[in-house]
Amino acid sequence: MTIALLGCGVVGGGVLEICSSRSDIELRYVLVRREKPELGDKAVFDIDTILNDKSVDTVVEVMGGLSPAFDYVSAAMRAGKNVVTANKHLVAHYYCELTQLAKENGVAFRCTPAVGGGIPWLHNLERVMRLDKVTAFSGIMNGTTNFILDAMHTEGCDFAEVLKLAQELGYAEADPSADIDGLDIQRKCIITANIAFGCCLLEEEVPVFGIRCVTAADIAAAESMNRVCKMLAFGKRTENALSVYVEPSFVPRGELEAAVSTNRNVISFETELTGKESFYGQGAGRYPTAYNAVADCLDIQGGVNRFYTDIIQPAKPDNSAEKHPYYVRFAGNDAWLDELTVAPCGDGVVTGDVSVSEMHAWAAKAKSADPSLFIAGII
């Protein structure tokens, strides 16, 4: 097969390196924004060069962001080219548009590296759905937040210290907002939910609370309950409702998620026939992510000519039926929180069971009164 690469940063460089050692994939073009002499005649600066070359059957997008990535990917599909992308923001934001465009133009659209890095998560989700019905999923989908929380537990680091270390190691960007505010994991959660449950969710309808304000006192609170703080994504489908959300969670020691260290991920699904299955590995990085991008290309070469599911229906999450206790650290007085509180816990309190929708709605408003507010579900 003949492919073109859009972008040649960390992941793109990995794709280039892997493909250079293979005889079954020709990487003909690399779209770049500035001169890269090491690419030789592979480097091009105009997307039309790729679009007009009929020998290019697949485009691999690793540019990131929404623009111009969306325009380039859309144009590639209209030109009859298959698309592989590692861009979770692009897929989550334009899910309906891109899946429909791929269907209309009869091309494959794959995004395995967008969720789980090197973990073949979406591939296996697609595989199990051929025989079984996925009823729920959950897991650690962001290596940066897991690295931070793990270091705070095991090394006693404070948040600012370990965030700086994560940036130095390349786990976190110079602007870490997408990770620490939960937007990265929210996008991966949306893609997973859309595929697993055959829906099309909007980003603004999936509640998320991040770890920007987590403190050593919050970590100590989790440990006082014999639990570990982890940043988790959740999805659940019943006959009457669809629940999807992202939040920090106090996970009991002994549970699989509690044992996941450093920047690794673990994601699980539950099905009617097989029960719970879990997938563990590197959730990000040059080679893990590039590996799944090239693996997607090989799947297409082997005959895969579609998206992971043909069922795409608009849906809106309803998290009102999902209830559990919360740990809440809030500097102020609040009658609603006072009524829910069952016990003090360090700098915060523990609530009785409260719905996810209620707690996230309250937290969104309470942040204006206390920007340092922190909540975590107790599971």
Coordinates of C-alpha atoms in Angstrom, one line a residue:
M1 CA 0.0 0.0 0.0
T2 CA 1.0 3.6 -0.5
I3 CA 0.4 6.1 2.3
A4 CA 0.9 9.8 2.9
L5 CA 1.7 11.2 6.4
L6 CA 0.2 14.5 7.6
G7 CA 2.5 15.8 10.2
C8 CA 5.9 14.6 11.3
G9 CA 6.3 15.3 15.0
V10 CA 6.8 12.8 17.8
V11 CA 4.2 10.3 16.6
G12 CA 4.7 11.0 12.9
G13 CA 8.4 10.4 13.3
G14 CA 7.6 7.0 14.8
V15 CA 5.3 6.1 11.8
L16 CA 8.0 7.2 9.4
E17 CA 10.6 5.0 11.2
I18 CA 8.4 1.9 11.4
C19 CA 7.3 2.2 7.7
S20 CA 10.9 2.6 6.6
S21 CA 11.7 -0.9 7.7
R22 CA 8.8 -2.5 5.9
S23 CA 8.5 -3.6 2.3
D24 CA 4.7 -3.8 2.2
I25 CA 4.1 -0.1 2.9
E26 CA 5.5 2.8 0.8
L27 CA 5.4 6.1 2.6
R28 CA 5.4 8.4 -0.4
Y29 CA 4.7 11.8 1.1
V30 CA 5.0 13.7 4.4
L31 CA 3.1 16.9 4.7
V32 CA 5.1 19.4 6.7
R33 CA 4.8 23.1 7.5
R34 CA 8.5 23.9 7.4
E35 CA 11.6 22.6 5.7
K36 CA 12.8 19.1 6.9
P37 CA 15.9 18.3 4.8
E38 CA 16.1 14.8 6.3
L39 CA 12.8 13.9 4.6
G40 CA 14.3 14.5 1.1
D41 CA 11.7 14.4 -1.7
K42 CA 9.1 12.9 0.6
A43 CA 8.4 16.3 2.1
V44 CA 5.5 18.3 0.6
F45 CA 3.9 21.6 1.6
D46 CA 0.6 21.4 -0.3
I47 CA -2.1 18.9 0.6
D48 CA -3.2 18.9 -3.1
T49 CA 0.0 17.1 -4.0
I50 CA -1.3 14.1 -1.9
L51 CA -5.0 14.5 -2.9
N52 CA -4.2 14.5 -6.6
D53 CA -1.9 11.4 -6.5
K54 CA -4.2 8.5 -7.2
S55 CA -1.5 6.0 -6.2
V56 CA -1.9 7.1 -2.5
D57 CA -4.6 5.0 -1.1
T58 CA -4.3 5.9 2.6
V59 CA -3.7 9.1 4.5
V60 CA -2.3 9.0 8.1
E61 CA -3.1 12.1 10.1
V62 CA -1.0 12.9 13.2
M63 CA -1.0 16.7 13.1
G64 CA -3.3 17.1 16.1
G65 CA -5.9 19.8 16.6
L66 CA -9.0 20.6 14.7
S67 CA -7.8 22.9 11.9
P68 CA -6.6 22.3 9.3
A69 CA -6.8 18.6 10.2
F70 CA -10.5 18.4 9.6
D71 CA -10.3 20.0 6.2
Y72 CA -7.4 17.8 5.1
V73 CA -9.0 14.5 6.4
S74 CA -12.4 15.4 4.8
A75 CA -10.7 16.2 1.5
A76 CA -8.8 12.9 1.6
M77 CA -12.0 11.0 2.1
R78 CA -13.7 12.9 -0.8
A79 CA -10.7 12.0 -2.9
G80 CA -11.4 8.3 -2.2
K81 CA -8.5 7.8 0.3
N82 CA -8.7 5.8 3.5
V83 CA -7.9 7.7 6.6
V84 CA -6.0 6.7 9.8
T85 CA -5.8 9.2 12.6
A86 CA -4.3 9.4 16.1
N87 CA -6.2 12.7 16.7
K88 CA -8.7 12.1 19.5
H89 CA -9.8 15.8 19.5
L90 CA -10.7 15.6 15.8
V91 CA -12.6 12.3 16.1
A92 CA -14.5 13.3 19.2
H93 CA -15.5 16.7 17.9
Y94 CA -16.4 15.7 14.3
Y95 CA -17.4 12.1 15.0
C96 CA -20.7 12.2 13.1
E97 CA -19.4 14.2 10.2
L98 CA -16.3 12.0 9.6
T99 CA -18.0 8.7 10.0
Q100 CA -20.8 9.8 7.6
L101 CA -18.2 11.1 5.1
A102 CA -16.3 7.9 5.2
K103 CA -19.5 5.9 4.5
E104 CA -20.6 8.1 1.7
N105 CA -17.2 7.8 0.0
G106 CA -16.7 4.1 0.6
V107 CA -13.4 4.5 2.4
A108 CA -12.0 3.1 5.6
F109 CA -11.8 5.4 8.7
R110 CA -9.7 4.1 11.6
C111 CA -8.5 5.8 14.8
T112 CA -7.1 3.0 17.0
P113 CA -4.1 5.1 18.1
A114 CA -6.5 7.9 19.3
V115 CA -7.6 5.9 22.4
G116 CA -5.1 4.0 24.5
G117 CA -1.9 4.8 22.5
G118 CA -0.3 1.4 22.0
I119 CA -3.2 -0.6 23.5
P120 CA -5.4 -2.2 20.7
W121 CA -8.5 -1.0 22.5
L122 CA -10.8 0.1 19.7
H123 CA -9.8 -2.9 17.6
N124 CA -10.8 -5.3 20.4
L125 CA -14.0 -3.3 21.1
E126 CA -15.0 -3.8 17.5
R127 CA -14.1 -7.5 17.6
V128 CA -16.2 -8.3 20.7
M129 CA -19.2 -6.3 19.3
R130 CA -19.5 -8.8 16.5
L131 CA -20.7 -11.5 18.9
D132 CA -21.6 -9.7 22.1
K133 CA -23.2 -6.6 23.5
V134 CA -21.1 -4.1 25.5
T135 CA -22.9 -3.0 28.6
A136 CA -20.2 -0.9 30.3
F137 CA -16.6 0.3 30.1
S138 CA -14.3 2.1 32.4
G139 CA -10.6 2.8 32.9
I140 CA -7.5 5.0 33.0
M141 CA -7.2 6.5 29.6
N142 CA -4.6 9.3 30.2
G143 CA -1.0 8.5 31.1
T144 CA -0.2 12.0 32.2
T145 CA -2.8 12.2 35.0
N146 CA -1.9 8.6 36.1
F147 CA 1.8 9.5 36.3
I148 CA 0.9 12.6 38.4
L149 CA -1.4 10.8 40.8
D150 CA 0.9 7.7 41.1
A151 CA 3.8 9.9 42.0
M152 CA 1.8 11.8 44.6
H153 CA 0.9 8.5 46.2
T154 CA 4.2 6.7 46.0
E155 CA 6.7 9.5 46.2
G156 CA 4.9 12.0 48.3
C157 CA 5.3 14.7 45.6
D158 CA 3.0 17.7 45.5
F159 CA 1.0 18.4 42.3
A160 CA 3.2 21.3 41.0
E161 CA 6.4 19.4 41.5
V162 CA 5.2 16.2 39.7
L163 CA 3.5 18.2 36.9
K164 CA 6.9 19.9 36.2
L165 CA 8.6 16.4 36.1
A166 CA 5.9 15.1 33.7
Q167 CA 6.6 18.0 31.4
E168 CA 10.4 17.4 31.6
L169 CA 9.8 13.7 30.7
G170 CA 7.6 14.6 27.8
Y171 CA 4.4 13.1 29.3
A172 CA 2.7 16.5 29.6
E173 CA 2.7 19.4 27.2
A174 CA 3.9 23.0 28.0
D175 CA 0.2 23.8 28.4
P176 CA -1.1 20.7 30.3
S177 CA -4.7 21.8 30.4
A178 CA -6.1 19.1 28.2
D179 CA -4.7 16.5 30.5
I180 CA -5.1 17.9 34.0
D181 CA -8.6 19.3 33.3
G182 CA -9.7 15.9 31.9
L183 CA -10.4 17.0 28.3
D184 CA -8.1 14.4 26.8
I185 CA -9.7 11.6 28.7
Q186 CA -13.2 13.0 28.0
R187 CA -12.5 12.8 24.2
K188 CA -11.3 9.2 24.5
C189 CA -14.3 8.4 26.6
I190 CA -16.6 9.9 24.0
I191 CA -15.0 7.9 21.1
T192 CA -15.3 4.7 23.1
A193 CA -18.9 5.4 24.1
N194 CA -19.9 6.2 20.5
I195 CA -18.4 3.0 19.2
A196 CA -19.5 0.7 22.1
F197 CA -23.1 2.1 22.3
G198 CA -23.7 3.1 18.7
C199 CA -24.3 6.7 19.5
C200 CA -22.9 10.2 18.7
L201 CA -22.3 12.3 21.9
L202 CA -21.5 16.0 22.1
E203 CA -18.5 17.0 24.1
E204 CA -20.4 19.5 26.2
E205 CA -22.9 16.9 27.3
V206 CA -20.3 14.6 28.9
P207 CA -19.4 15.9 32.4
V208 CA -15.8 16.0 33.4
F209 CA -13.9 17.1 36.5
G210 CA -10.1 17.1 36.4
I211 CA -7.2 17.0 38.8
R212 CA -5.9 20.5 38.4
C213 CA -6.6 21.2 42.1
V214 CA -5.7 17.9 43.7
T215 CA -3.5 18.3 46.8
A216 CA -1.5 16.1 49.1
A217 CA -4.3 16.3 51.6
D218 CA -6.7 14.8 49.0
I219 CA -4.2 12.0 48.4
A220 CA -4.0 11.4 52.2
A221 CA -7.8 11.3 52.3
A222 CA -7.9 8.5 49.8
E223 CA -5.2 6.6 51.6
S224 CA -7.2 7.0 54.9
M225 CA -9.9 4.9 53.2
N226 CA -7.4 2.4 51.9
R227 CA -7.9 3.7 48.4
V228 CA -5.9 5.2 45.6
C229 CA -6.9 8.3 43.6
K230 CA -7.2 7.7 39.9
M231 CA -8.6 9.7 37.0
L232 CA -11.3 7.5 35.4
A233 CA -13.7 7.4 32.5
F234 CA -17.0 5.6 32.8
G235 CA -19.7 4.5 30.4
K236 CA -22.8 2.4 31.0
R237 CA -25.8 1.4 28.9
T238 CA -29.0 0.1 30.3
E239 CA -32.4 -0.4 28.6
N240 CA -33.5 3.0 29.8
A241 CA -30.4 5.2 30.0
L242 CA -26.9 5.9 28.8
S243 CA -24.4 7.1 31.4
V244 CA -21.0 8.6 30.4
Y245 CA -18.8 10.8 32.6
V246 CA -15.2 11.4 33.7
E247 CA -14.0 12.2 37.2
P248 CA -11.2 11.5 39.8
S249 CA -12.1 8.4 41.8
F250 CA -11.0 6.8 45.0
V251 CA -10.4 3.2 44.0
P252 CA -10.0 0.4 46.6
R253 CA -6.5 -1.1 46.9
G254 CA -6.6 -4.5 45.3
E255 CA -8.6 -3.4 42.3
L256 CA -6.9 -3.5 39.0
E257 CA -7.0 0.2 38.4
A258 CA -5.4 1.0 41.7
A259 CA -2.3 -1.0 40.8
V260 CA -1.6 0.8 37.5
S261 CA 1.6 2.8 37.8
T262 CA 3.5 5.6 36.1
N263 CA 2.1 6.7 32.7
R264 CA 0.4 3.4 31.9
N265 CA -3.3 2.9 31.0
V266 CA -5.8 0.2 31.7
I267 CA -9.3 0.1 30.0
S268 CA -12.0 -2.5 30.5
F269 CA -15.3 -3.4 29.0
E270 CA -18.1 -5.5 30.3
T271 CA -20.3 -7.6 28.0
E272 CA -23.3 -9.8 28.4
L273 CA -21.5 -13.0 27.5
T274 CA -17.9 -12.6 28.5
G275 CA -18.2 -10.3 31.5
K276 CA -15.2 -8.0 32.1
E277 CA -12.1 -7.9 29.9
S278 CA -9.2 -5.5 30.5
F279 CA -6.5 -4.1 28.3
Y280 CA -3.2 -2.8 29.8
G281 CA -0.2 -1.0 28.4
Q282 CA 1.4 2.2 27.3
G283 CA -1.3 4.8 26.7
A284 CA 0.8 7.3 24.8
G285 CA 4.3 7.9 23.4
R286 CA 6.1 7.9 20.1
Y287 CA 6.3 4.2 19.3
P288 CA 3.2 2.8 21.1
T289 CA 0.9 5.4 19.2
A290 CA 2.8 5.0 15.9
Y291 CA 2.6 1.2 16.2
N292 CA -1.3 1.4 16.3
A293 CA -1.3 3.8 13.4
V294 CA 0.7 1.5 11.2
A295 CA -1.4 -1.5 12.5
D296 CA -4.5 0.3 11.3
C297 CA -2.9 0.7 7.9
L298 CA -2.1 -3.0 7.8
D299 CA -5.7 -3.8 8.7
I300 CA -6.9 -1.7 5.8
Q301 CA -4.4 -3.5 3.5
G302 CA -5.8 -6.8 4.8
G303 CA -9.3 -5.9 3.8
V304 CA -10.8 -3.6 6.5
N305 CA -12.9 -1.1 4.6
R306 CA -15.1 0.6 7.2
F307 CA -15.4 2.2 10.6
Y308 CA -15.7 0.2 13.8
T309 CA -19.5 0.4 13.8
D310 CA -22.2 1.2 11.3
I311 CA -24.6 2.3 14.1
I312 CA -24.4 6.0 14.8
Q313 CA -27.4 7.6 16.5
P314 CA -27.7 11.0 18.3
A315 CA -27.8 10.4 22.1
K316 CA -27.6 12.4 25.3
P317 CA -26.1 11.0 28.5
D318 CA -28.2 10.7 31.6
N319 CA -26.1 10.3 34.7
S320 CA -28.9 10.8 37.2
A321 CA -29.2 7.0 38.0
E322 CA -25.5 6.6 38.7
K323 CA -25.0 7.2 42.4
H324 CA -22.1 6.8 44.8
P325 CA -20.5 8.7 47.7
Y326 CA -18.1 11.5 47.0
Y327 CA -15.1 13.0 48.7
V328 CA -15.5 16.8 48.5
R329 CA -13.0 19.5 49.6
F330 CA -14.8 22.9 49.5
A331 CA -13.8 26.1 51.3
G332 CA -17.1 27.6 52.2
N333 CA -20.6 27.0 53.5
D334 CA -23.1 25.2 51.3
A335 CA -26.5 24.0 52.5
W336 CA -26.8 21.3 49.8
L337 CA -23.4 19.9 50.7
D338 CA -24.1 20.1 54.4
E339 CA -27.2 18.0 54.0
L340 CA -25.3 15.3 52.0
T341 CA -22.3 15.1 54.4
V342 CA -22.0 12.0 56.5
A343 CA -18.5 12.4 57.9
P344 CA -15.4 14.7 57.9
C345 CA -12.3 13.5 56.1
G346 CA -9.1 15.4 56.4
D347 CA -9.5 18.8 54.6
G348 CA -12.8 17.6 53.1
V349 CA -15.9 15.6 53.8
V350 CA -17.5 12.4 52.6
T351 CA -21.0 12.5 51.3
G352 CA -23.8 9.9 51.2
D353 CA -24.8 8.5 47.8
V354 CA -25.5 11.3 45.3
S355 CA -26.1 11.1 41.6
V356 CA -23.2 11.9 39.2
S357 CA -25.3 14.5 37.4
E358 CA -26.2 16.3 40.7
M359 CA -22.6 16.4 41.9
H360 CA -21.1 17.6 38.6
A361 CA -23.8 20.3 38.3
W362 CA -23.1 21.5 41.8
A363 CA -19.3 21.4 41.3
A364 CA -19.5 23.4 38.1
K365 CA -21.3 26.2 40.1
A366 CA -19.3 25.8 43.3
K367 CA -16.0 26.5 41.5
S368 CA -16.9 30.2 41.3
A369 CA -17.0 30.3 45.1
D370 CA -13.9 28.1 45.6
P371 CA -11.6 27.7 42.6
S372 CA -9.6 25.2 44.5
L373 CA -12.6 22.8 44.9
F374 CA -11.8 19.1 44.5
I375 CA -14.2 16.2 44.2
A376 CA -13.6 12.5 43.8
G377 CA -16.1 9.6 43.5
I378 CA -15.7 6.9 46.1
I379 CA -16.1 3.5 44.4

